[in-house]
């Protein structure tokens, strides 16, 4: 499974690069791991397996933000016997993805249920998320209103 990224691909910023990688990881069902992130570069790998080969490096300088190194194959996908379980810490990347997607999918002035988010992500992205992830994102997006 390939991401569609390529070396020397340019982005407007490191934040845009991270958003693109988050979207790819959700769409392709793998958990991302940020190995290094600073003002000049970001290194992202796959957390789905400790031995997965996937790795992408994006660098930023005064002229451009671009992918400088890419290993675009997942060794974790070759093992069909893998359990598919990932650490709970990995859910943060999906919550961040949901924080940007929920306002695109729903009218934020109305009450949104966690199940509505789960169903919409499945319908539009083909990906199953947990109710816990949906609820965590909704809590961050919809501050509690006092009675």
C-alpha atoms as an extended CHARMM CRD file, in Angstrom:
* protein
*
       147  EXT
         1         1  UNK       CA              0.0000000000        0.0000000000        0.0000000000  PROA      1               0.0000000000
         2         2  UNK       CA              1.5190000000        3.2790000000       -1.0790000000  PROA      2               0.0000000000
         3         3  UNK       CA              0.6890000000        6.7340000000        0.2170000000  PROA      3               0.0000000000
         4         4  UNK       CA              1.0230000000        8.6530000000       -3.0490000000  PROA      4               0.0000000000
         5         5  UNK       CA              3.7960000000       10.8110000000       -1.5930000000  PROA      5               0.0000000000
         6         6  UNK       CA              7.0760000000       11.3420000000       -3.4170000000  PROA      6               0.0000000000
         7         7  UNK       CA             10.5230000000       12.7850000000       -2.6960000000  PROA      7               0.0000000000
         8         8  UNK       CA             10.7430000000       16.5420000000       -3.4050000000  PROA      8               0.0000000000
         9         9  UNK       CA              6.9540000000       16.8950000000       -3.0530000000  PROA      9               0.0000000000
        10        10  UNK       CA              6.3460000000       20.3910000000       -1.7070000000  PROA      10              0.0000000000
        11        11  UNK       CA              3.9770000000       21.7070000000        0.9620000000  PROA      11              0.0000000000
        12        12  UNK       CA              3.1400000000       25.1920000000        2.1450000000  PROA      12              0.0000000000
        13        13  UNK       CA              4.2810000000       24.3880000000        5.7030000000  PROA      13              0.0000000000
        14        14  UNK       CA              5.2570000000       21.5540000000        8.0440000000  PROA      14              0.0000000000
        15        15  UNK       CA              1.7510000000       21.7490000000        9.5240000000  PROA      15              0.0000000000
        16        16  UNK       CA              0.2140000000       21.1020000000        6.1080000000  PROA      16              0.0000000000
        17        17  UNK       CA              2.5830000000       18.1350000000        5.6660000000  PROA      17              0.0000000000
        18        18  UNK       CA              1.5190000000       16.6780000000        9.0430000000  PROA      18              0.0000000000
        19        19  UNK       CA             -2.1590000000       17.1400000000        8.1520000000  PROA      19              0.0000000000
        20        20  UNK       CA             -1.6680000000       15.3040000000        4.8500000000  PROA      20              0.0000000000
        21        21  UNK       CA              0.1020000000       12.4200000000        6.6230000000  PROA      21              0.0000000000
        22        22  UNK       CA             -2.6500000000       12.2340000000        9.2710000000  PROA      22              0.0000000000
        23        23  UNK       CA             -5.2970000000       12.0200000000        6.5530000000  PROA      23              0.0000000000
        24        24  UNK       CA             -3.3530000000        9.2930000000        4.7270000000  PROA      24              0.0000000000
        25        25  UNK       CA             -2.9080000000        7.2840000000        7.9410000000  PROA      25              0.0000000000
        26        26  UNK       CA             -6.6380000000        7.4340000000        8.6830000000  PROA      26              0.0000000000
        27        27  UNK       CA             -7.5780000000        6.4940000000        5.1280000000  PROA      27              0.0000000000
        28        28  UNK       CA             -5.0880000000        3.5960000000        4.9970000000  PROA      28              0.0000000000
        29        29  UNK       CA             -5.7090000000        2.3410000000        8.5650000000  PROA      29              0.0000000000
        30        30  UNK       CA             -2.2670000000        2.7130000000       10.1160000000  PROA      30              0.0000000000
        31        31  UNK       CA             -1.1160000000        4.5340000000       13.2270000000  PROA      31              0.0000000000
        32        32  UNK       CA              1.4350000000        7.2840000000       12.7340000000  PROA      32              0.0000000000
        33        33  UNK       CA              4.3640000000        8.0090000000       15.0270000000  PROA      33              0.0000000000
        34        34  UNK       CA              6.1490000000       11.3620000000       15.0560000000  PROA      34              0.0000000000
        35        35  UNK       CA              9.7970000000       10.4500000000       15.6350000000  PROA      35              0.0000000000
        36        36  UNK       CA             11.0840000000       14.0080000000       15.5010000000  PROA      36              0.0000000000
        37        37  UNK       CA              9.4560000000       17.3780000000       15.0330000000  PROA      37              0.0000000000
        38        38  UNK       CA             11.0300000000       20.8110000000       15.2040000000  PROA      38              0.0000000000
        39        39  UNK       CA             10.8870000000       24.0790000000       13.2610000000  PROA      39              0.0000000000
        40        40  UNK       CA             13.0240000000       22.7220000000       10.4090000000  PROA      40              0.0000000000
        41        41  UNK       CA             11.9910000000       19.0950000000        9.9700000000  PROA      41              0.0000000000
        42        42  UNK       CA              9.4740000000       16.3790000000       10.8150000000  PROA      42              0.0000000000
        43        43  UNK       CA             10.1350000000       12.6320000000       10.7630000000  PROA      43              0.0000000000
        44        44  UNK       CA              7.0650000000       10.3840000000       10.7470000000  PROA      44              0.0000000000
        45        45  UNK       CA              6.9240000000        6.6060000000       10.8730000000  PROA      45              0.0000000000
        46        46  UNK       CA              4.3560000000        3.8850000000       11.3470000000  PROA      46              0.0000000000
        47        47  UNK       CA              3.4280000000        2.7920000000       14.8780000000  PROA      47              0.0000000000
        48        48  UNK       CA              1.2680000000       -0.1510000000       13.7830000000  PROA      48              0.0000000000
        49        49  UNK       CA              4.2640000000       -2.4700000000       14.0870000000  PROA      49              0.0000000000
        50        50  UNK       CA              7.6040000000       -1.9170000000       15.8310000000  PROA      50              0.0000000000
        51        51  UNK       CA              9.4580000000       -3.1350000000       12.7370000000  PROA      51              0.0000000000
        52        52  UNK       CA              7.4940000000       -1.3120000000       10.0300000000  PROA      52              0.0000000000
        53        53  UNK       CA              9.6880000000        0.2330000000        7.3170000000  PROA      53              0.0000000000
        54        54  UNK       CA              7.4640000000        3.2410000000        6.5100000000  PROA      54              0.0000000000
        55        55  UNK       CA              9.2880000000        6.5230000000        7.1760000000  PROA      55              0.0000000000
        56        56  UNK       CA              8.9850000000       10.0120000000        5.7080000000  PROA      56              0.0000000000
        57        57  UNK       CA             11.1410000000       13.0770000000        6.3760000000  PROA      57              0.0000000000
        58        58  UNK       CA              9.9490000000       16.5670000000        5.5210000000  PROA      58              0.0000000000
        59        59  UNK       CA             12.2870000000       19.5440000000        5.7630000000  PROA      59              0.0000000000
        60        60  UNK       CA             11.6010000000       23.2620000000        5.7360000000  PROA      60              0.0000000000
        61        61  UNK       CA             13.9840000000       26.0440000000        4.8130000000  PROA      61              0.0000000000
        62        62  UNK       CA             13.5290000000       29.6390000000        3.7140000000  PROA      62              0.0000000000
        63        63  UNK       CA             12.7490000000       28.5750000000        0.1410000000  PROA      63              0.0000000000
        64        64  UNK       CA             10.4960000000       25.5340000000        0.4530000000  PROA      64              0.0000000000
        65        65  UNK       CA              8.9730000000       22.7800000000        2.5820000000  PROA      65              0.0000000000
        66        66  UNK       CA              9.5230000000       19.4170000000        0.9150000000  PROA      66              0.0000000000
        67        67  UNK       CA              9.8660000000       15.6560000000        1.4350000000  PROA      67              0.0000000000
        68        68  UNK       CA             13.5810000000       14.8600000000        1.5270000000  PROA      68              0.0000000000
        69        69  UNK       CA             13.4020000000       11.1280000000        2.2780000000  PROA      69              0.0000000000
        70        70  UNK       CA             10.6640000000        8.5320000000        1.8560000000  PROA      70              0.0000000000
        71        71  UNK       CA             10.3830000000        4.8060000000        2.5020000000  PROA      71              0.0000000000
        72        72  UNK       CA              6.8340000000        4.3050000000        1.2410000000  PROA      72              0.0000000000
        73        73  UNK       CA              6.1330000000        0.6840000000        2.0390000000  PROA      73              0.0000000000
        74        74  UNK       CA              4.6180000000       -0.7990000000        5.1590000000  PROA      74              0.0000000000
        75        75  UNK       CA              6.1700000000       -4.0520000000        6.3480000000  PROA      75              0.0000000000
        76        76  UNK       CA              3.4060000000       -4.1930000000        8.9900000000  PROA      76              0.0000000000
        77        77  UNK       CA              0.8600000000       -4.8900000000        6.2340000000  PROA      77              0.0000000000
        78        78  UNK       CA              2.6950000000       -8.0210000000        5.0740000000  PROA      78              0.0000000000
        79        79  UNK       CA              1.9440000000       -9.8780000000        8.2830000000  PROA      79              0.0000000000
        80        80  UNK       CA             -1.6560000000      -11.0330000000        7.9780000000  PROA      80              0.0000000000
        81        81  UNK       CA             -1.4480000000      -12.7170000000       11.3820000000  PROA      81              0.0000000000
        82        82  UNK       CA             -0.9390000000       -9.4260000000       13.2180000000  PROA      82              0.0000000000
        83        83  UNK       CA             -3.5770000000       -8.6630000000       15.7980000000  PROA      83              0.0000000000
        84        84  UNK       CA             -4.1970000000       -5.1470000000       14.5970000000  PROA      84              0.0000000000
        85        85  UNK       CA             -4.0660000000       -3.7750000000       18.1190000000  PROA      85              0.0000000000
        86        86  UNK       CA             -2.1880000000       -0.5610000000       18.6320000000  PROA      86              0.0000000000
        87        87  UNK       CA             -1.3140000000        1.4250000000       21.7250000000  PROA      87              0.0000000000
        88        88  UNK       CA             -4.0670000000        3.6970000000       23.0520000000  PROA      88              0.0000000000
        89        89  UNK       CA             -1.6370000000        6.6220000000       22.7500000000  PROA      89              0.0000000000
        90        90  UNK       CA             -1.9770000000        6.3870000000       18.9780000000  PROA      90              0.0000000000
        91        91  UNK       CA             -5.5730000000        7.5770000000       19.1620000000  PROA      91              0.0000000000
        92        92  UNK       CA             -4.4090000000       11.1580000000       19.6400000000  PROA      92              0.0000000000
        93        93  UNK       CA             -3.6040000000       11.3990000000       15.9450000000  PROA      93              0.0000000000
        94        94  UNK       CA             -7.1660000000       10.3690000000       15.0790000000  PROA      94              0.0000000000
        95        95  UNK       CA             -8.6510000000       12.8550000000       17.5160000000  PROA      95              0.0000000000
        96        96  UNK       CA             -6.6090000000       15.6080000000       15.8780000000  PROA      96              0.0000000000
        97        97  UNK       CA             -7.8860000000       14.4300000000       12.4940000000  PROA      97              0.0000000000
        98        98  UNK       CA            -11.4650000000       14.4890000000       13.8550000000  PROA      98              0.0000000000
        99        99  UNK       CA            -11.0180000000       18.0120000000       15.1940000000  PROA      99              0.0000000000
       100       100  UNK       CA            -10.5340000000       19.2030000000       11.6230000000  PROA      100             0.0000000000
       101       101  UNK       CA            -13.0750000000       16.8780000000        9.9880000000  PROA      101             0.0000000000
       102       102  UNK       CA            -16.0980000000       17.2660000000       12.2920000000  PROA      102             0.0000000000
       103       103  UNK       CA            -16.6240000000       20.9640000000       11.4250000000  PROA      103             0.0000000000
       104       104  UNK       CA            -16.4980000000       20.0230000000        7.7230000000  PROA      104             0.0000000000
       105       105  UNK       CA            -19.0650000000       17.2530000000        8.1240000000  PROA      105             0.0000000000
       106       106  UNK       CA            -21.5250000000       18.8400000000       10.5750000000  PROA      106             0.0000000000
       107       107  UNK       CA            -23.2420000000       22.0940000000       11.4450000000  PROA      107             0.0000000000
       108       108  UNK       CA            -21.4410000000       22.9670000000       14.6880000000  PROA      108             0.0000000000
       109       109  UNK       CA            -24.4250000000       24.9580000000       16.0010000000  PROA      109             0.0000000000
       110       110  UNK       CA            -26.4910000000       21.7940000000       16.3770000000  PROA      110             0.0000000000
       111       111  UNK       CA            -26.0740000000       18.9600000000       18.8720000000  PROA      111             0.0000000000
       112       112  UNK       CA            -23.8190000000       16.2200000000       17.4930000000  PROA      112             0.0000000000
       113       113  UNK       CA            -23.7440000000       12.7300000000       18.9640000000  PROA      113             0.0000000000
       114       114  UNK       CA            -20.6650000000       10.4950000000       19.0280000000  PROA      114             0.0000000000
       115       115  UNK       CA            -22.4360000000        7.8730000000       16.9260000000  PROA      115             0.0000000000
       116       116  UNK       CA            -23.1610000000       10.5110000000       14.2720000000  PROA      116             0.0000000000
       117       117  UNK       CA            -19.4170000000       11.1900000000       14.0100000000  PROA      117             0.0000000000
       118       118  UNK       CA            -18.5670000000        7.4680000000       13.8490000000  PROA      118             0.0000000000
       119       119  UNK       CA            -21.1370000000        6.9580000000       11.0710000000  PROA      119             0.0000000000
       120       120  UNK       CA            -20.0180000000       10.0250000000        9.0780000000  PROA      120             0.0000000000
       121       121  UNK       CA            -16.3260000000        9.0700000000        9.1850000000  PROA      121             0.0000000000
       122       122  UNK       CA            -17.2190000000        5.5660000000        8.0490000000  PROA      122             0.0000000000
       123       123  UNK       CA            -19.4010000000        6.9180000000        5.2210000000  PROA      123             0.0000000000
       124       124  UNK       CA            -17.0290000000        9.6270000000        3.9310000000  PROA      124             0.0000000000
       125       125  UNK       CA            -13.6240000000        8.0950000000        4.6800000000  PROA      125             0.0000000000
       126       126  UNK       CA            -14.3660000000        4.3590000000        4.8490000000  PROA      126             0.0000000000
       127       127  UNK       CA            -12.7050000000        4.1170000000        8.2350000000  PROA      127             0.0000000000
       128       128  UNK       CA            -14.0230000000        2.8180000000       11.5600000000  PROA      128             0.0000000000
       129       129  UNK       CA            -13.1970000000        4.9900000000       14.5410000000  PROA      129             0.0000000000
       130       130  UNK       CA            -14.0260000000        4.2240000000       18.1270000000  PROA      130             0.0000000000
       131       131  UNK       CA            -16.8650000000        5.9230000000       19.9600000000  PROA      131             0.0000000000
       132       132  UNK       CA            -14.2690000000        7.0400000000       22.5050000000  PROA      132             0.0000000000
       133       133  UNK       CA            -12.3310000000        8.9450000000       19.8380000000  PROA      133             0.0000000000
       134       134  UNK       CA            -15.4960000000       10.6050000000       18.5430000000  PROA      134             0.0000000000
       135       135  UNK       CA            -16.5520000000       11.6360000000       22.0340000000  PROA      135             0.0000000000
       136       136  UNK       CA            -13.0990000000       13.0120000000       22.8910000000  PROA      136             0.0000000000
       137       137  UNK       CA            -13.1450000000       15.1580000000       19.7620000000  PROA      137             0.0000000000
       138       138  UNK       CA            -16.6890000000       16.3610000000       20.4260000000  PROA      138             0.0000000000
       139       139  UNK       CA            -15.7870000000       17.3490000000       23.9890000000  PROA      139             0.0000000000
       140       140  UNK       CA            -12.9710000000       19.5180000000       22.6430000000  PROA      140             0.0000000000
       141       141  UNK       CA            -15.1610000000       21.0500000000       19.9280000000  PROA      141             0.0000000000
       142       142  UNK       CA            -18.3680000000       21.5770000000       21.9030000000  PROA      142             0.0000000000
       143       143  UNK       CA            -17.6490000000       23.2400000000       25.2390000000  PROA      143             0.0000000000
       144       144  UNK       CA            -20.2180000000       22.4240000000       27.8710000000  PROA      144             0.0000000000
       145       145  UNK       CA            -22.9670000000       24.9540000000       28.1700000000  PROA      145             0.0000000000
       146       146  UNK       CA            -23.9460000000       26.0060000000       31.6590000000  PROA      146             0.0000000000
       147       147  UNK       CA            -27.5960000000       25.3880000000       32.6750000000  PROA      147             0.0000000000
